[in-house]
Short mmCIF file of C-alpha atoms in Angstrom, two decimals:
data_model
loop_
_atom_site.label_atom_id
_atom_site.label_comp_id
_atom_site.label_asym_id
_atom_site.label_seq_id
_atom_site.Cartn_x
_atom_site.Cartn_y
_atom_site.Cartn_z
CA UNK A 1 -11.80 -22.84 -6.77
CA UNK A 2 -14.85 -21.01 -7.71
CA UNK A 3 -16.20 -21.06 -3.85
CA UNK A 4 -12.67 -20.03 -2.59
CA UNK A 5 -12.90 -17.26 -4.50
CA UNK A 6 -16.32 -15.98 -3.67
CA UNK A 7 -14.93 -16.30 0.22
CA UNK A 8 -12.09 -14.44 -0.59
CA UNK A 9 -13.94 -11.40 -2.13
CA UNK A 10 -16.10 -11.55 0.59
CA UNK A 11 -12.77 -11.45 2.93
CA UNK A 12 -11.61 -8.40 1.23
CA UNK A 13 -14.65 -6.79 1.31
CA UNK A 14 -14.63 -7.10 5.31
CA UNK A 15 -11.67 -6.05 5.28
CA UNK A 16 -11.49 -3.12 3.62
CA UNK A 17 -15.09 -2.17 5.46
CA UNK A 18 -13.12 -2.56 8.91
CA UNK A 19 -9.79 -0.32 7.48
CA UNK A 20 -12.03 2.76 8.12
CA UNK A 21 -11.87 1.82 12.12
CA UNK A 22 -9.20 -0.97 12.57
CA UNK A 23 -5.42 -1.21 11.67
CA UNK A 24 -4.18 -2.97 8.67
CA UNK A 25 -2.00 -5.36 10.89
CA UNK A 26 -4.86 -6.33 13.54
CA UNK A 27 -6.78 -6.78 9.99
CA UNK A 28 -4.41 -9.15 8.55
CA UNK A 29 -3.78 -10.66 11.73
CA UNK A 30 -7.12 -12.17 11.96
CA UNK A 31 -7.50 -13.07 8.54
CA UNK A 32 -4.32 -15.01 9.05
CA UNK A 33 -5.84 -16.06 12.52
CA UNK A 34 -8.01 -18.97 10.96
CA UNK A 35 -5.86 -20.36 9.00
CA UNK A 36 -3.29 -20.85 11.82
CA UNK A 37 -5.66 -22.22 14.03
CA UNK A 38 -6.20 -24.97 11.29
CA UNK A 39 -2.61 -25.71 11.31
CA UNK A 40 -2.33 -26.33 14.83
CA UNK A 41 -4.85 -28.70 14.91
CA UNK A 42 -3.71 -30.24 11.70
CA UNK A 43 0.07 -30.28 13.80
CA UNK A 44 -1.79 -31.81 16.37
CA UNK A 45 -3.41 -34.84 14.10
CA UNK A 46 -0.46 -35.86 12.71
CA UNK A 47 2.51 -34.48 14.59
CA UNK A 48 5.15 -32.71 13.84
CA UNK A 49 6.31 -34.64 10.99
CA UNK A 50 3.73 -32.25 8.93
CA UNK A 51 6.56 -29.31 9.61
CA UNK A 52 9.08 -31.68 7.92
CA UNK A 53 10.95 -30.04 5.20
CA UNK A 54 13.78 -29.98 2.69
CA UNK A 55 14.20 -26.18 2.63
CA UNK A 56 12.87 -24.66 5.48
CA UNK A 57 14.56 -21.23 4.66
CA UNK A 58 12.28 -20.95 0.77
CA UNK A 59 9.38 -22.06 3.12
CA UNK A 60 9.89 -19.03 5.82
CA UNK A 61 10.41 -16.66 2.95
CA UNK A 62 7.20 -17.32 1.75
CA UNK A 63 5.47 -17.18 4.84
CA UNK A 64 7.32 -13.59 4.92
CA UNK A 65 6.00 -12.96 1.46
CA UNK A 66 2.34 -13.64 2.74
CA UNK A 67 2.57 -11.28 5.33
CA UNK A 68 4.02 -8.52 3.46
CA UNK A 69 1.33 -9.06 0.57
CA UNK A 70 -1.66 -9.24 2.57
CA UNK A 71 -0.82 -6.27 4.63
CA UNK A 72 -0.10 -4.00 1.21
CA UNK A 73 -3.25 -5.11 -0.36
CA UNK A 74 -5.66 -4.33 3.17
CA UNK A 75 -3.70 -0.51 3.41
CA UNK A 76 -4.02 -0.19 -0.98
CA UNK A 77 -7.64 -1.43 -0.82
CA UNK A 78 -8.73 1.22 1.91
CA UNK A 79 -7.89 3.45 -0.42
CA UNK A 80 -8.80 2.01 -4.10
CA UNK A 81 -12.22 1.02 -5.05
CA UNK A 82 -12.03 -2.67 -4.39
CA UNK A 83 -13.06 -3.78 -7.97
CA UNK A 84 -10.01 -1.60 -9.35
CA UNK A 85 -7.75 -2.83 -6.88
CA UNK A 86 -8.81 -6.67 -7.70
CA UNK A 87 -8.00 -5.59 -11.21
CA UNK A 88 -4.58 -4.21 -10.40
CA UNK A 89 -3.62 -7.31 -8.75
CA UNK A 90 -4.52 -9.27 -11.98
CA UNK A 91 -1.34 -8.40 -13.03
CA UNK A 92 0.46 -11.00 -10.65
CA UNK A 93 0.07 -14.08 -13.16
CA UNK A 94 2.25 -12.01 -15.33
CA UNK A 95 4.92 -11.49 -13.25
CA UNK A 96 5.19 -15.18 -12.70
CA UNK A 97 5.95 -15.49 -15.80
CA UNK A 98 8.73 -13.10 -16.08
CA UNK A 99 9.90 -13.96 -12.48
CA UNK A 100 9.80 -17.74 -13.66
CA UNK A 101 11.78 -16.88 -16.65
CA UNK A 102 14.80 -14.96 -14.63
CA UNK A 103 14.84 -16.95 -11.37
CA UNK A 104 13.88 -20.29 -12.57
CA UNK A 105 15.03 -20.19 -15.99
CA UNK A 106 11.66 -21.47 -17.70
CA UNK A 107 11.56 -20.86 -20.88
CA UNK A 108 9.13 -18.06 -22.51
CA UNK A 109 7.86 -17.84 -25.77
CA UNK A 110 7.63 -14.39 -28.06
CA UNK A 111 3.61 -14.89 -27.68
CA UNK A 112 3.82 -15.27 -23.94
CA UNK A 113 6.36 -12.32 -23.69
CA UNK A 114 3.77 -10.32 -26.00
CA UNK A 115 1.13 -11.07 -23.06
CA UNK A 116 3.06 -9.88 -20.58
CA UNK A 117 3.92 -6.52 -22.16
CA UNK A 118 -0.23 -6.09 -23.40
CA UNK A 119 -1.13 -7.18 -19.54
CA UNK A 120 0.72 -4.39 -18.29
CA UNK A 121 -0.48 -2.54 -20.23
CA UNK A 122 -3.72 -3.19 -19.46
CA UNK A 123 -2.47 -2.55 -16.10
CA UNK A 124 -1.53 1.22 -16.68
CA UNK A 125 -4.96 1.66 -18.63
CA UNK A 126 -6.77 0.85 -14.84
CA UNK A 127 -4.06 2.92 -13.14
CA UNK A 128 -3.50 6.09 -15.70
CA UNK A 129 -0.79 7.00 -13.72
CA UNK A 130 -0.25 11.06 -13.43
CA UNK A 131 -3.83 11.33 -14.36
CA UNK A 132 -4.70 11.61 -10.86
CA UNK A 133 -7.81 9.10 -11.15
CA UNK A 134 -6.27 6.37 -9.35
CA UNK A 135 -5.07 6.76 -5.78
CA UNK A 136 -1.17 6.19 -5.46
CA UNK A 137 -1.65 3.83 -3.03
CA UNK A 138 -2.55 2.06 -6.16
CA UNK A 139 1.38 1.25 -5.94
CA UNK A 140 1.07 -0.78 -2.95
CA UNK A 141 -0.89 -3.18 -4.36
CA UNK A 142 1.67 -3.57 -7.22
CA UNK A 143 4.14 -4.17 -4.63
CA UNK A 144 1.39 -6.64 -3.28
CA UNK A 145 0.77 -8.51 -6.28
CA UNK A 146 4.85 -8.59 -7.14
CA UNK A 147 5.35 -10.12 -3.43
CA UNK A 148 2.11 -13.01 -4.23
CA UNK A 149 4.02 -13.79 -7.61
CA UNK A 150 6.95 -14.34 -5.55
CA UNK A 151 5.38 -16.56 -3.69
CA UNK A 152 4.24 -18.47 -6.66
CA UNK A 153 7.87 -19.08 -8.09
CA UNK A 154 8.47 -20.21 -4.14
CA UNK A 155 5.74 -22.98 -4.11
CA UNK A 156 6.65 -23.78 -7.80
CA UNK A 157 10.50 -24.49 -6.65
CA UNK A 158 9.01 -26.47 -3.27
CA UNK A 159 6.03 -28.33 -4.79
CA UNK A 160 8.81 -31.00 -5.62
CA UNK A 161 10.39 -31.17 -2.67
CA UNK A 162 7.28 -30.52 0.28
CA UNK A 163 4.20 -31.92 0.64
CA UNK A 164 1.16 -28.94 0.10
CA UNK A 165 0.31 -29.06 3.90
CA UNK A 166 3.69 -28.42 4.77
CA UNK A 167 4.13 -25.43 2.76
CA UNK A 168 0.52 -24.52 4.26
CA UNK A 169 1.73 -25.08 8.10
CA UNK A 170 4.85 -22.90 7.61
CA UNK A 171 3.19 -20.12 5.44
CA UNK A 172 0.73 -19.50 8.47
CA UNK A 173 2.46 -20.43 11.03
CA UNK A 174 5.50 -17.89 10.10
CA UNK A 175 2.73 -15.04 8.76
CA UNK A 176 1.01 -15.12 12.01
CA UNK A 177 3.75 -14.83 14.13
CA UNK A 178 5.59 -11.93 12.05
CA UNK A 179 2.29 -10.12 12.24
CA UNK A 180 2.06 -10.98 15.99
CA UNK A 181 5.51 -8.99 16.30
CA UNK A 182 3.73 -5.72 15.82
CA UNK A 183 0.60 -6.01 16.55
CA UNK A 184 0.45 -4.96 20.50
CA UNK A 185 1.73 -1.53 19.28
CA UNK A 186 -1.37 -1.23 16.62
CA UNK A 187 -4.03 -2.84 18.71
CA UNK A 188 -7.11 -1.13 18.73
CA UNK A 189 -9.87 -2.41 21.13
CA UNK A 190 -13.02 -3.42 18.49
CA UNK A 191 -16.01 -0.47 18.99
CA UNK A 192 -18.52 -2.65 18.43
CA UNK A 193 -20.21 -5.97 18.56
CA UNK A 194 -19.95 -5.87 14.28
CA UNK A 195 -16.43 -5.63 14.10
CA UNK A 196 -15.93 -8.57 16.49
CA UNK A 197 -18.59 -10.17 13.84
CA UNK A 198 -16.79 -9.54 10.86
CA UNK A 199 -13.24 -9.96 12.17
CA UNK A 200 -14.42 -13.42 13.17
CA UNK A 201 -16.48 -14.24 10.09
CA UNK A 202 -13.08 -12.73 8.15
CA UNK A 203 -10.80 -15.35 10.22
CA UNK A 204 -13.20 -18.37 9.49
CA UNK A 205 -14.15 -17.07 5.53
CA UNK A 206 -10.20 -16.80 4.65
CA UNK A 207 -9.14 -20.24 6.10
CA UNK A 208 -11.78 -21.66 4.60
CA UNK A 209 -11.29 -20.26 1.64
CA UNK A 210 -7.38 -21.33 1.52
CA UNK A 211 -8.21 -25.01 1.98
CA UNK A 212 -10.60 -24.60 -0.81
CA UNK A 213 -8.07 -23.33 -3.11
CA UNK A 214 -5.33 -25.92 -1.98
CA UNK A 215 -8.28 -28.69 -2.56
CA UNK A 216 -8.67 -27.69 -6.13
CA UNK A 217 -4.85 -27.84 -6.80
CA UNK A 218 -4.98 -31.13 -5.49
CA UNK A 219 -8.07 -32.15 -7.73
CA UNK A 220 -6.58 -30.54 -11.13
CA UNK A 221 -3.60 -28.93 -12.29
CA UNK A 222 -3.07 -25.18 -11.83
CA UNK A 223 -3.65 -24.23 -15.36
CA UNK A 224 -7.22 -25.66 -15.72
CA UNK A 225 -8.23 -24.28 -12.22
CA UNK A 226 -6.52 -21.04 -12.34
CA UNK A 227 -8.81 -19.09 -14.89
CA UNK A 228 -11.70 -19.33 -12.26
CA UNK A 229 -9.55 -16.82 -9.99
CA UNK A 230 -10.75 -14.09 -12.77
CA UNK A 231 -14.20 -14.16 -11.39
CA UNK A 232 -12.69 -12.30 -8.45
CA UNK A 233 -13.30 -9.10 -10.28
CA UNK A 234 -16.95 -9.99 -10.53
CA UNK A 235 -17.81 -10.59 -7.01
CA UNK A 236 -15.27 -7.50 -6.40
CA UNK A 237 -17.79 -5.28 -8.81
CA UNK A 238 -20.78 -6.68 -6.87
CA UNK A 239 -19.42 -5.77 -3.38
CA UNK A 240 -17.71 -2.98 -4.56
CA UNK A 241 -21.24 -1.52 -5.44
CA UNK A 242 -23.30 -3.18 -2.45
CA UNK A 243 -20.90 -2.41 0.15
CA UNK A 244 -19.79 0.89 -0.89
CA UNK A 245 -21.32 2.35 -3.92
CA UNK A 246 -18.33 2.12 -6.34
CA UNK A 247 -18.92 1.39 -9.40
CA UNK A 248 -15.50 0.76 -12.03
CA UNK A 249 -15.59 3.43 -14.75
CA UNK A 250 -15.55 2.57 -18.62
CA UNK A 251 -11.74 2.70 -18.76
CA UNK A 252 -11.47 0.26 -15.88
CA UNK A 253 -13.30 -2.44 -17.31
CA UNK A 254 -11.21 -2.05 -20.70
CA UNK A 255 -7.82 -2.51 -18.99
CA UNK A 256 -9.60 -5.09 -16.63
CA UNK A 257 -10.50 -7.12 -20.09
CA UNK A 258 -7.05 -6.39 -21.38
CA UNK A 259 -5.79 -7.61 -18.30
CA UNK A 260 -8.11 -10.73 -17.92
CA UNK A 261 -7.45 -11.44 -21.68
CA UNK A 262 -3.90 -11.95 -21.83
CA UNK A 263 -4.21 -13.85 -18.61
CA UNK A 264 -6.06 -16.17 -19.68
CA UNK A 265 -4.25 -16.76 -22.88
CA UNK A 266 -0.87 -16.84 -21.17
CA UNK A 267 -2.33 -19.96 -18.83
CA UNK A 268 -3.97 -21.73 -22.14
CA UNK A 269 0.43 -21.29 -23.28
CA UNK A 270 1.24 -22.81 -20.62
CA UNK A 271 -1.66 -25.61 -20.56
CA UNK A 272 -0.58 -26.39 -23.86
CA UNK A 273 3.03 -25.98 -22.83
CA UNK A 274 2.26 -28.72 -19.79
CA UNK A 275 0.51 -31.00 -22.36
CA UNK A 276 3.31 -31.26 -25.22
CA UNK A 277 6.06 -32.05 -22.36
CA UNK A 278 3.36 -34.72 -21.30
CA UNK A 279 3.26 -35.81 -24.67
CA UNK A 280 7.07 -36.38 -24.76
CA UNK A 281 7.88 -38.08 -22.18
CA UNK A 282 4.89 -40.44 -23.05
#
């Protein structure tokens, strides 16, 4: 988990160098690129049965979802400082809760309700919204992080009923050809023999980075592994200031610790939660 992460900062660091030159679309296009590439060969290993499923409709939805969230995040993060906008999308774990709560009727606790509320809080202390410090494209990535806790409640309601690589196979397999759709009309030829570098090294880095991810699910459960996705905001501070100079000011890393905080106490609830249902039916 740790290693997926420090390829996916480095993903989002490529790509929000190449928004200054390159369309969002061809952007995520190529990030998805990789990652569909491994698919077919996967398909190709084991046939078609990997594409089997017992909703296909919840699986197209959240390739859908993918799209839409990695194409809000690349156009928010050309125009946030990439260690706020990591922060901003922090607030994702949260909404799984509340969307897990009204779609999926799990049941939420006054302590993890009181996270939720303090998270988003945190949230608005990293946006300051009407303060004019924060872009407002600041909402996009919102929208970004709403659509990737979507997603979440999707796998949550197929991870009983799919295997992993078939959610995998349709969630880049349907991305990549929704972002295919548009993409002859945003083409733009690459200027130089660096952006062909880094949209390659952005395709390879972001597949690579997925299968690490889905490894680590597959090794542990999602509470125990999950707290490691935190250390997004460091490698997002380290780029962030390598890359391009930015530095987060002193009332981004408060909401950012606010943020990270509650986060990680709401998945120690829900470890605990996990562990006293185990404990039951034992």
């Amino acid at each position: 988990m740790a290693m997926g992460m420090f390829l996916f900062s480095g993903v989002d660091t490529m790509g929000k160098f190449l928004t200054e030159t390159v369309h969002p679309v061809q952007i995520v296009w190529f990030r998805q690129l990789g990652l569909f590439l491994g698919v077919v060969v996967l398909i190709s290993m084991r046939g078609r049965s990997v594409l089997a499923s017992s909703n296909s409709k919840l699986q197209i939805g959240r390739g859908v979802l993918a799209a839409c969230s990695a194409t809000l995040f690349i156009v928010g993060v050309s125009y946030v400082p990439l260690a706020d906008a990591v922060a901003i999308t922090f607030v994702a774990p949260f909404m799984v809760t509340v969307m897990g709560a009204l779609i999926l009727r799990e049941p939420v606790g006054i302590r993890r309700w009181t996270a939720v509320v303090i998270g988003f809080i945190g949230t608005l202390i990293v946006i300051r919204p009407g303060m004019g410090v924060i872009h407002p494209a600041a909402v996009l990535l919102i929208v970004a992080a709403s659509a990737f806790a979507l997603r979440q409640v999707l796998s949550r309601i197929l991870a009983g009923e799919d295997k992993t690589q078939t959610t995998v196979a349709y969630t880049a397999i349907v991305s990549w050809t929704l972002l295919s759709i548009p993409l002859p009309f945003m083409w733009q030829n690459p200027s130089s023999g660096l952006e062909i570098a880094l949209l390659i090294a952005m395709a390879v880095m972001a597949a690579f980075a997925e299968i690490l991810v889905i490894m680590a699910l597959d090794a542990a459960q999602a509470v125990v592994v999950a707290p490691v996705q935190y250390s997004l905001l460091i490698w997002g501070t380290f780029y962030g200031f390598v890359v391009f100079g930015q530095l987060p000011d002193a009332w981004t890393w408060i909401g950012a610790l606010v943020i990270v905080a509650t986060g990680l106490y709401t998945l120690n609830r829900e470890r605990l939660a996990l562990k006293a249902n185990k404990k039951s039916r034992d």
